[in-house]
C-alpha cells in the first residue's frame, strides 16, 4: 500500500528524476506530480515516465501530500518559504523536504515560519556528474547515506514519513545538525569538485599549445577530473552558500599542496615518501 | 608462432606481471623468465603463473632475447646501463625496453652507451592504483596508448619488435621524444596523483577530530581521491626525476585554485560560473 497518495517533485533532474522513478516503482506513492521550469526537460520527464503530470509550483504544492524540492540550492532557498505559505493555506498536513547539498541557509530561511515543523531538511548523498531528466536512473540511492538535519525542529510524524522515503530508497539515514553537515560535505564532497575543476582548467590551459595532450590521458586522470563535468547551476550556489567552510578546506588543501611542492622542489625523497605514506591511509576508508 | 623464444621481465608488479601474463597467453613469447627482488612477490609471481622461473638479473638478461624493465624508475636507472653491459658480453642481438613513467633521465643515462640502439624507451599508459604481483591482470593494456620515445636512436629491428609487443597488447603506439613525453605525462598523469595525495591529506587531517566524516564520502569523493592509494616506491622517483615539469604544472594548478578561492571568497557567482564553464570543456576529451 502506498505511503502517500500524491508525491510532488520540484526539479526533474538527476536527483529529483531518480527519486520519482524509484518512489513510484517501489510503491511509495500512487501519483507523482512534477514541476520543471525548463520546457525541454519537462517534456523529457513526461516522455521518460518520471512523472504523471507537469504543473506550476503552486498547484503542485496544493495537490501533493509530500513535496520534494530537488532544485539547485539557490532556487530552493526562494521556493521553500513560498511552499510553506501555500501549505498554510491548504487543509490537512503536508510535508516538504529538500535534497540540497548545503543545509544551513535553508534552515535559517524558514526558522521562524509558523509551519517550520512540516519541513524536513535532507541530503541523500548520491549522484553522478551528469544532470537533467536523462540522467535519472533507478537504484541511484541504493546503499548510500542520507543525512536528515535538525530533526527536533520537525514534527515527529513528518520525520517518520521522511525516514520511510529513504528506507524505500535503501539509504542509511544519518541524523546531523545543519551546521555540521555543511562542514562535513565541504570536506568529502565540495572540495573534490573544486580540485577537479582546477585540474581540468590546468590541463585545458596546456592544451592550448599541445593539441595531442589528451592522447595520453590515463584512467587515473579521467577519474580524478571526472567531477569537472559537473553543472554550474548546481555548484555556484553550493560554493557561495557554503563559502566559509569551503574556504577553510581550500586553505588546508593548498597548504598540503604547498608541502608537496616544497618536497618536490627540494628533491627531498624522504619528505615525498612520508607525505605519500600519510595519504595512503585513505585506503582504510575507500571501498 | 612466438615472436621471441625467451622474454625476461624485471619487476613482477602490476605492469610487469600483466605484461608477462598477456605476452605468454597471446603467444608472443615461449618462455617467460622473471627477476623479482622481494621474496614474497617472487613466490607469488610463480604461484600466480606470471613467469616460469625467477632468476638473478644477470642470468635473466643473458638468457632473454627481450628484456622488460618494469621496476620503479630509480631502479631502472641503475639497471639499464648494467643490462647493456651484460648484452655487450653476450652473443646475438638482444633488446631491452623499460616501461617507466618518466623518460628523459633513462635516455640520458645510456645516451653514449655503445649498445644504446638495443634499448627502446616505452611507456604503456595503463594501470590501476594497486601494486604487486596480485594486482597483475590480463587485458590491462587493451585499447590504451603506449608511447615509444626517440625511435631514431634505436635499431629499426628493435623498434619493429617492440611495436609488435604493443600490438599484441592491443595498444595504440604514439611516437614522441623523451622530453615531450615528460612534459605531457606531468599534465595528464603526475599532477592527478599529486592532487589526490593532497586531497587525502586534507580530509585525513580533518578526520583527526571528526571520526565520522567518511560516513558521508560520496562516489565523487572516492573517484577523486582514488589515486592517493598509489605506491610511494613508484611515485617518489617519478616526482623527483620529473621535478621541473611537475613543479611547473603544480604552479599552474595552484594558480587555478587561487582563482577559484578568490571567486568563492568574494562570493562572485559570475566568476565561479565562468570557471566551471571553462572546466566543463573537459567533457569533450573524457570518455
Coordinates of C-alpha atoms in Angstrom, one line a residue, chain A residues 125-127 129-130 144-145 147 172 174 176 180-181 183-185 187-189 191-208 210 212-233 235-237 239-244 246-254 256-270 272-287, chain B residues 125-127 129-130 144-145 147 172 174 176 180-181 183-185 187-189 191-208 210 212-233 235-237 239-244 246-254 256-270 272-287:
Chain A
X125 CA 24.5 11.5 -0.7
X126 CA 24.3 10.1 -4.2
X127 CA 24.7 11.3 -7.7
X129 CA 28.4 14.0 -12.8
X130 CA 25.5 14.1 -15.2
X144 CA 24.3 5.2 0.1
X145 CA 24.0 7.5 3.1
X147 CA 21.5 13.0 6.2
X172 CA 21.2 4.6 5.6
X174 CA 22.3 9.7 9.5
X176 CA 23.2 15.6 12.0
X180 CA 27.9 20.2 11.0
X181 CA 26.5 18.8 7.7
X183 CA 31.4 21.4 7.4
X184 CA 31.4 17.7 6.6
X185 CA 30.2 18.0 3.0
X187 CA 35.4 18.1 3.2
X188 CA 34.1 15.0 1.5
X189 CA 32.3 16.5 -1.5
X191 CA 36.5 20.2 -2.2
X192 CA 36.6 17.2 -4.6
X193 CA 34.6 19.3 -7.1
X194 CA 36.8 22.3 -6.7
X195 CA 40.0 20.3 -7.2
X196 CA 38.6 18.6 -10.3
X197 CA 37.6 21.9 -11.8
X198 CA 41.1 23.3 -11.1
X199 CA 42.7 20.2 -12.6
X200 CA 40.6 20.5 -15.8
X201 CA 41.5 24.2 -16.1
X202 CA 45.2 23.4 -15.6
X203 CA 45.2 20.7 -18.3
X204 CA 43.0 22.7 -20.7
X205 CA 45.4 25.6 -20.3
X206 CA 48.2 23.4 -21.5
X207 CA 46.1 22.0 -24.3
X208 CA 46.1 25.4 -26.0
X210 CA 49.6 21.0 -27.2
X212 CA 47.5 15.9 -28.6
X213 CA 48.0 16.0 -24.9
X214 CA 44.8 14.1 -24.3
X215 CA 46.0 11.1 -26.3
X216 CA 48.0 10.3 -23.2
X217 CA 45.2 10.8 -20.6
X218 CA 45.2 7.7 -18.5
X219 CA 42.3 6.1 -16.5
X220 CA 43.7 7.8 -13.4
X221 CA 43.4 11.2 -14.9
X222 CA 39.9 10.5 -16.1
X223 CA 38.7 9.5 -12.6
X224 CA 40.4 12.5 -10.9
X225 CA 38.9 15.0 -13.4
X226 CA 35.5 13.4 -13.8
X227 CA 33.7 15.8 -11.4
X228 CA 34.8 18.7 -13.6
X229 CA 31.9 17.8 -15.8
X230 CA 29.6 18.9 -13.1
X231 CA 26.9 21.5 -13.6
X232 CA 27.5 25.2 -12.8
X233 CA 23.8 25.8 -12.0
X235 CA 27.7 24.2 -8.0
X236 CA 27.7 28.0 -8.0
X237 CA 25.1 28.2 -5.2
X239 CA 30.1 27.1 -3.2
X240 CA 28.7 30.5 -2.4
X241 CA 26.3 29.3 0.3
X242 CA 28.9 27.1 1.9
X243 CA 31.6 29.8 1.4
X244 CA 33.2 29.8 4.8
X246 CA 34.7 25.7 1.5
X247 CA 37.4 28.4 2.0
X248 CA 38.6 26.7 5.1
X249 CA 39.0 23.4 3.4
X250 CA 40.6 25.0 0.3
X251 CA 43.2 26.6 2.6
X252 CA 44.1 23.3 4.2
X253 CA 44.3 21.7 0.8
X254 CA 46.5 24.5 -0.6
X256 CA 49.1 20.3 1.7
X257 CA 49.9 21.2 -2.0
X258 CA 52.4 23.6 -0.7
X259 CA 54.1 20.9 1.4
X260 CA 54.2 18.6 -1.7
X261 CA 55.6 21.5 -3.8
X262 CA 58.4 22.1 -1.3
X263 CA 59.3 18.5 -1.1
X264 CA 59.5 18.1 -4.9
X265 CA 61.3 21.4 -5.3
X266 CA 63.9 20.3 -2.8
X267 CA 64.1 16.8 -4.4
X268 CA 63.5 15.5 -0.9
X269 CA 62.6 11.9 -1.5
X270 CA 62.1 11.2 2.2
X272 CA 57.7 13.0 -0.5
X273 CA 57.6 9.4 0.7
X274 CA 56.3 10.5 4.1
X275 CA 53.5 12.6 2.5
X276 CA 52.5 9.6 0.3
X277 CA 52.5 7.2 3.2
X278 CA 50.3 9.6 5.1
X279 CA 48.0 10.0 2.1
X280 CA 47.9 6.2 1.7
X281 CA 46.0 5.9 4.9
X282 CA 42.9 6.9 2.8
X283 CA 42.9 3.2 1.9
X284 CA 41.1 2.2 5.1
X285 CA 38.1 4.3 4.2
X286 CA 37.8 3.8 0.4
X287 CA 35.7 0.9 -0.8
Chain B
X125 CA 49.8 4.3 -20.4
X126 CA 47.7 1.8 -18.3
X127 CA 47.5 0.9 -14.7
X129 CA 46.1 2.2 -8.1
X130 CA 47.1 -1.3 -6.9
X144 CA 45.2 2.2 -24.2
X145 CA 48.0 4.3 -25.6
X147 CA 54.4 5.9 -26.1
X172 CA 47.9 2.3 -29.9
X174 CA 52.4 7.0 -30.2
X176 CA 57.3 11.1 -29.1
X180 CA 58.0 16.0 -24.6
X181 CA 56.8 12.8 -23.0
X183 CA 56.0 17.3 -20.1
X184 CA 52.8 15.6 -21.2
X185 CA 52.7 13.0 -18.5
X187 CA 50.0 17.2 -17.1
X188 CA 47.8 14.1 -17.7
X189 CA 49.1 11.8 -15.0
X191 CA 49.6 16.1 -11.4
X192 CA 46.5 13.9 -10.9
X193 CA 48.4 11.9 -8.4
X194 CA 49.7 14.9 -6.5
X195 CA 46.2 16.4 -6.3
X196 CA 44.8 13.1 -5.0
X197 CA 47.5 12.8 -2.4
X198 CA 46.9 16.4 -1.2
X199 CA 43.1 15.7 -1.1
X200 CA 43.6 12.6 1.0
X201 CA 45.9 14.5 3.4
X202 CA 43.4 17.3 3.7
X203 CA 40.5 15.1 4.6
X204 CA 42.6 12.8 6.9
X205 CA 43.7 16.0 8.7
X206 CA 40.0 16.8 9.4
X207 CA 39.3 13.3 10.4
X208 CA 41.5 13.7 13.4
X210 CA 35.7 14.2 13.2
X212 CA 32.5 10.0 11.3
X213 CA 33.4 12.2 8.4
X214 CA 33.8 9.3 6.0
X215 CA 30.2 8.2 6.5
X216 CA 29.4 11.0 4.1
X217 CA 32.0 10.2 1.5
X218 CA 30.3 10.1 -1.9
X219 CA 31.2 8.3 -5.0
X220 CA 32.6 11.6 -6.4
X221 CA 35.0 11.8 -3.5
X222 CA 36.1 8.2 -3.9
X223 CA 37.0 8.7 -7.5
X224 CA 38.8 11.9 -7.0
X225 CA 40.9 10.5 -4.1
X226 CA 41.4 7.0 -5.6
X227 CA 45.0 7.7 -6.8
X228 CA 46.0 8.6 -3.3
X229 CA 46.3 4.8 -2.7
X230 CA 49.3 4.8 -5.1
X231 CA 52.6 3.4 -4.1
X232 CA 55.4 5.6 -2.8
X233 CA 58.2 3.3 -4.2
X235 CA 55.9 7.8 -7.1
X236 CA 58.9 9.2 -5.3
X237 CA 61.3 8.7 -8.2
X239 CA 58.2 13.1 -8.9
X240 CA 61.9 13.8 -8.3
X241 CA 63.0 12.8 -11.8
X242 CA 60.3 14.8 -13.5
X243 CA 60.8 17.6 -10.9
X244 CA 60.9 20.6 -13.3
X246 CA 55.9 18.6 -12.2
X247 CA 56.7 21.9 -10.5
X248 CA 55.5 23.9 -13.5
X249 CA 52.2 22.0 -13.6
X250 CA 51.7 22.4 -9.8
X251 CA 52.2 26.1 -10.2
X252 CA 49.6 26.4 -12.9
X253 CA 47.3 24.2 -10.8
X254 CA 47.8 26.3 -7.7
X256 CA 43.8 27.9 -10.8
X257 CA 42.9 27.0 -7.3
X258 CA 43.8 30.6 -6.3
X259 CA 41.3 31.9 -8.9
X260 CA 38.6 29.7 -7.5
X261 CA 39.5 30.7 -4.0
X262 CA 39.2 34.4 -4.9
X263 CA 35.9 33.9 -6.6
X264 CA 34.4 32.0 -3.7
X265 CA 35.9 34.4 -1.2
X266 CA 34.3 37.3 -3.0
X267 CA 31.0 35.3 -3.4
X268 CA 31.3 36.2 -7.1
X269 CA 28.8 33.8 -8.7
X270 CA 29.6 35.0 -12.2
X272 CA 32.7 30.9 -10.3
X273 CA 30.2 30.1 -13.1
X274 CA 32.8 31.2 -15.7
X275 CA 35.5 29.0 -14.2
X276 CA 33.1 26.0 -14.1
X277 CA 32.0 26.6 -17.7
X278 CA 35.7 26.6 -18.7
X279 CA 36.4 23.5 -16.7
X280 CA 33.3 21.7 -18.3
X281 CA 35.2 21.8 -21.6
X282 CA 37.0 18.7 -20.3
X283 CA 33.8 16.8 -21.4
X284 CA 35.0 16.7 -25.0
X285 CA 38.0 14.7 -24.0
X286 CA 36.7 12.3 -21.4
X287 CA 35.2 9.0 -22.4

